[in-house]
Amino acid sequence: MAELARCYDGELEVYEYAAFLNGRLIFSEPEVVGDRPAHGSVFTLEGSAIVSAVKAEEDPEKPGIIVRLFCGMHEGDATAKLVFAEPVHRACICDLRERETEELAVDGATVELSVLKHCKFITVYVE
């Protein structure tokens, strides 16, 4: 079966630039250092979780945003606390279809999340 799939897909063709052009093509742009201040951000993340997506809510009737985080730790669990630039009215955990499943406690502009286990993710809706 694998052989049939390989025949169907065909061979992978790879091209390589000439060696004398590689330096000019790859390194033609100056290196940019990311040193912008955090005060212009919608929120900051405290903890070891990783933000994988920030987007508008799919439902146009809802004014909030969706923040998706995951635990990228090789071993152990991750923590996450979202500190927003403005006060948060409400926050809740959602499933991947962005249906609300559980309300979260909000302390002013801070939303503290439960511990994320190894290789797990969480989707948060925030207004």
Tab-separated table of C-alpha atoms in Angstrom:
chain	number	residue	atom	x	y	z
A	1	MET	CA	0.000	0.000	0.000
A	2	ALA	CA	2.853	2.396	0.849
A	3	GLU	CA	4.461	1.658	-2.527
A	4	LEU	CA	1.194	2.503	-4.293
A	5	ALA	CA	0.995	5.813	-2.419
A	6	ARG	CA	4.601	6.621	-3.340
A	7	CYS	CA	3.906	5.941	-7.030
A	8	TYR	CA	0.813	8.132	-6.906
A	9	ASP	CA	2.597	11.075	-5.258
A	10	GLY	CA	5.653	10.846	-7.473
A	11	GLU	CA	9.228	11.616	-6.616
A	12	LEU	CA	10.182	14.713	-4.645
A	13	GLU	CA	12.211	17.105	-6.798
A	14	VAL	CA	14.691	19.319	-4.975
A	15	TYR	CA	16.696	22.202	-6.427
A	16	GLU	CA	19.681	23.921	-4.852
A	17	TYR	CA	21.061	27.383	-5.558
A	18	ALA	CA	24.670	27.679	-6.579
A	19	ALA	CA	27.018	27.887	-3.577
A	20	PHE	CA	28.388	31.335	-4.533
A	21	LEU	CA	24.852	32.844	-4.479
A	22	ASN	CA	23.674	31.404	-1.170
A	23	GLY	CA	25.341	34.006	1.054
A	24	ARG	CA	23.876	36.896	-0.895
A	25	LEU	CA	20.365	35.418	-1.125
A	26	ILE	CA	19.962	34.205	2.439
A	27	PHE	CA	21.711	36.984	4.371
A	28	SER	CA	20.714	40.006	2.272
A	29	GLU	CA	18.403	41.483	4.972
A	30	PRO	CA	19.824	42.965	8.184
A	31	GLU	CA	19.098	41.108	11.403
A	32	VAL	CA	16.267	42.665	13.410
A	33	VAL	CA	16.322	42.558	17.199
A	34	GLY	CA	12.896	42.222	18.848
A	35	ASP	CA	13.125	44.841	21.556
A	36	ARG	CA	9.750	46.536	21.374
A	37	PRO	CA	8.210	47.499	24.712
A	38	ALA	CA	5.467	45.315	26.190
A	39	HIS	CA	3.235	48.289	27.081
A	40	GLY	CA	1.666	48.250	23.616
A	41	SER	CA	0.518	44.653	23.984
A	42	VAL	CA	-3.074	43.512	24.513
A	43	PHE	CA	-1.805	41.159	27.230
A	44	THR	CA	1.354	39.706	28.687
A	45	LEU	CA	1.830	36.076	29.631
A	46	GLU	CA	3.416	35.123	32.923
A	47	GLY	CA	4.399	31.487	33.275
A	48	SER	CA	5.879	28.742	31.156
A	49	ALA	CA	2.933	28.098	28.789
A	50	ILE	CA	3.237	29.069	25.122
A	51	VAL	CA	0.713	31.162	23.190
A	52	SER	CA	-0.169	29.460	19.916
A	53	ALA	CA	-3.023	31.693	18.711
A	54	VAL	CA	-4.665	35.031	19.418
A	55	LYS	CA	-7.667	35.862	17.273
A	56	ALA	CA	-11.076	37.452	17.203
A	57	GLU	CA	-14.065	35.399	18.320
A	58	GLU	CA	-15.770	33.629	15.379
A	59	ASP	CA	-19.229	34.793	16.521
A	60	PRO	CA	-19.647	38.443	15.395
A	61	GLU	CA	-22.102	39.028	18.278
A	62	LYS	CA	-19.356	38.484	20.866
A	63	PRO	CA	-16.837	41.300	21.422
A	64	GLY	CA	-14.006	39.217	22.879
A	65	ILE	CA	-10.853	37.466	21.731
A	66	ILE	CA	-9.679	33.872	21.765
A	67	VAL	CA	-6.288	32.998	23.257
A	68	ARG	CA	-4.973	29.466	22.802
A	69	LEU	CA	-2.073	28.245	24.944
A	70	PHE	CA	-0.238	24.944	25.217
A	71	CYS	CA	2.354	23.213	27.362
A	72	GLY	CA	5.515	22.855	25.306
A	73	MET	CA	7.631	21.587	28.177
A	74	HIS	CA	9.609	18.426	27.482
A	75	GLU	CA	8.822	17.220	30.975
A	76	GLY	CA	6.508	18.629	33.592
A	77	ASP	CA	3.569	21.000	33.593
A	78	ALA	CA	3.186	24.618	32.504
A	79	THR	CA	1.634	27.560	34.316
A	80	ALA	CA	-0.115	30.549	32.785
A	81	LYS	CA	-1.380	33.898	33.974
A	82	LEU	CA	-2.713	36.410	31.438
A	83	VAL	CA	-2.345	40.050	32.450
A	84	PHE	CA	-4.330	42.337	30.134
A	85	ALA	CA	-3.746	46.022	29.450
A	86	GLU	CA	-7.379	46.809	30.331
A	87	PRO	CA	-9.799	45.294	32.876
A	88	VAL	CA	-11.364	41.985	31.882
A	89	HIS	CA	-15.164	41.725	32.126
A	90	ARG	CA	-15.347	37.951	31.876
A	91	ALA	CA	-13.279	34.960	30.826
A	92	CYS	CA	-14.079	31.325	30.183
A	93	ILE	CA	-12.563	28.129	28.860
A	94	CYS	CA	-13.834	27.003	25.455
A	95	ASP	CA	-13.591	23.885	23.372
A	96	LEU	CA	-12.021	23.973	19.895
A	97	ARG	CA	-15.350	25.010	18.372
A	98	GLU	CA	-15.248	28.013	20.716
A	99	ARG	CA	-18.234	26.883	22.771
A	100	GLU	CA	-17.957	28.022	26.383
A	101	THR	CA	-17.469	25.161	28.844
A	102	GLU	CA	-16.265	26.710	32.136
A	103	GLU	CA	-16.154	30.199	33.660
A	104	LEU	CA	-12.804	31.497	34.901
A	105	ALA	CA	-12.156	33.750	37.872
A	106	VAL	CA	-11.128	37.269	36.880
A	107	ASP	CA	-9.166	39.591	39.169
A	108	GLY	CA	-9.236	43.039	37.527
A	109	ALA	CA	-7.089	42.636	34.423
A	110	THR	CA	-5.658	39.232	35.411
A	111	VAL	CA	-6.857	35.774	34.415
A	112	GLU	CA	-5.023	32.919	36.109
A	113	LEU	CA	-5.329	29.530	34.460
A	114	SER	CA	-5.017	26.066	35.924
A	115	VAL	CA	-1.861	24.054	35.384
A	116	LEU	CA	-1.427	22.713	31.861
A	117	LYS	CA	-0.269	19.105	31.820
A	118	HIS	CA	2.381	17.795	29.424
A	119	CYS	CA	1.352	18.203	25.731
A	120	LYS	CA	-2.055	19.713	26.617
A	121	PHE	CA	-3.628	22.944	25.383
A	122	ILE	CA	-6.361	25.310	26.506
A	123	THR	CA	-8.595	27.763	24.665
A	124	VAL	CA	-9.677	30.885	26.571
A	125	TYR	CA	-12.358	33.410	25.583
A	126	VAL	CA	-11.852	36.881	27.098
A	127	GLU	CA	-14.059	39.999	26.968
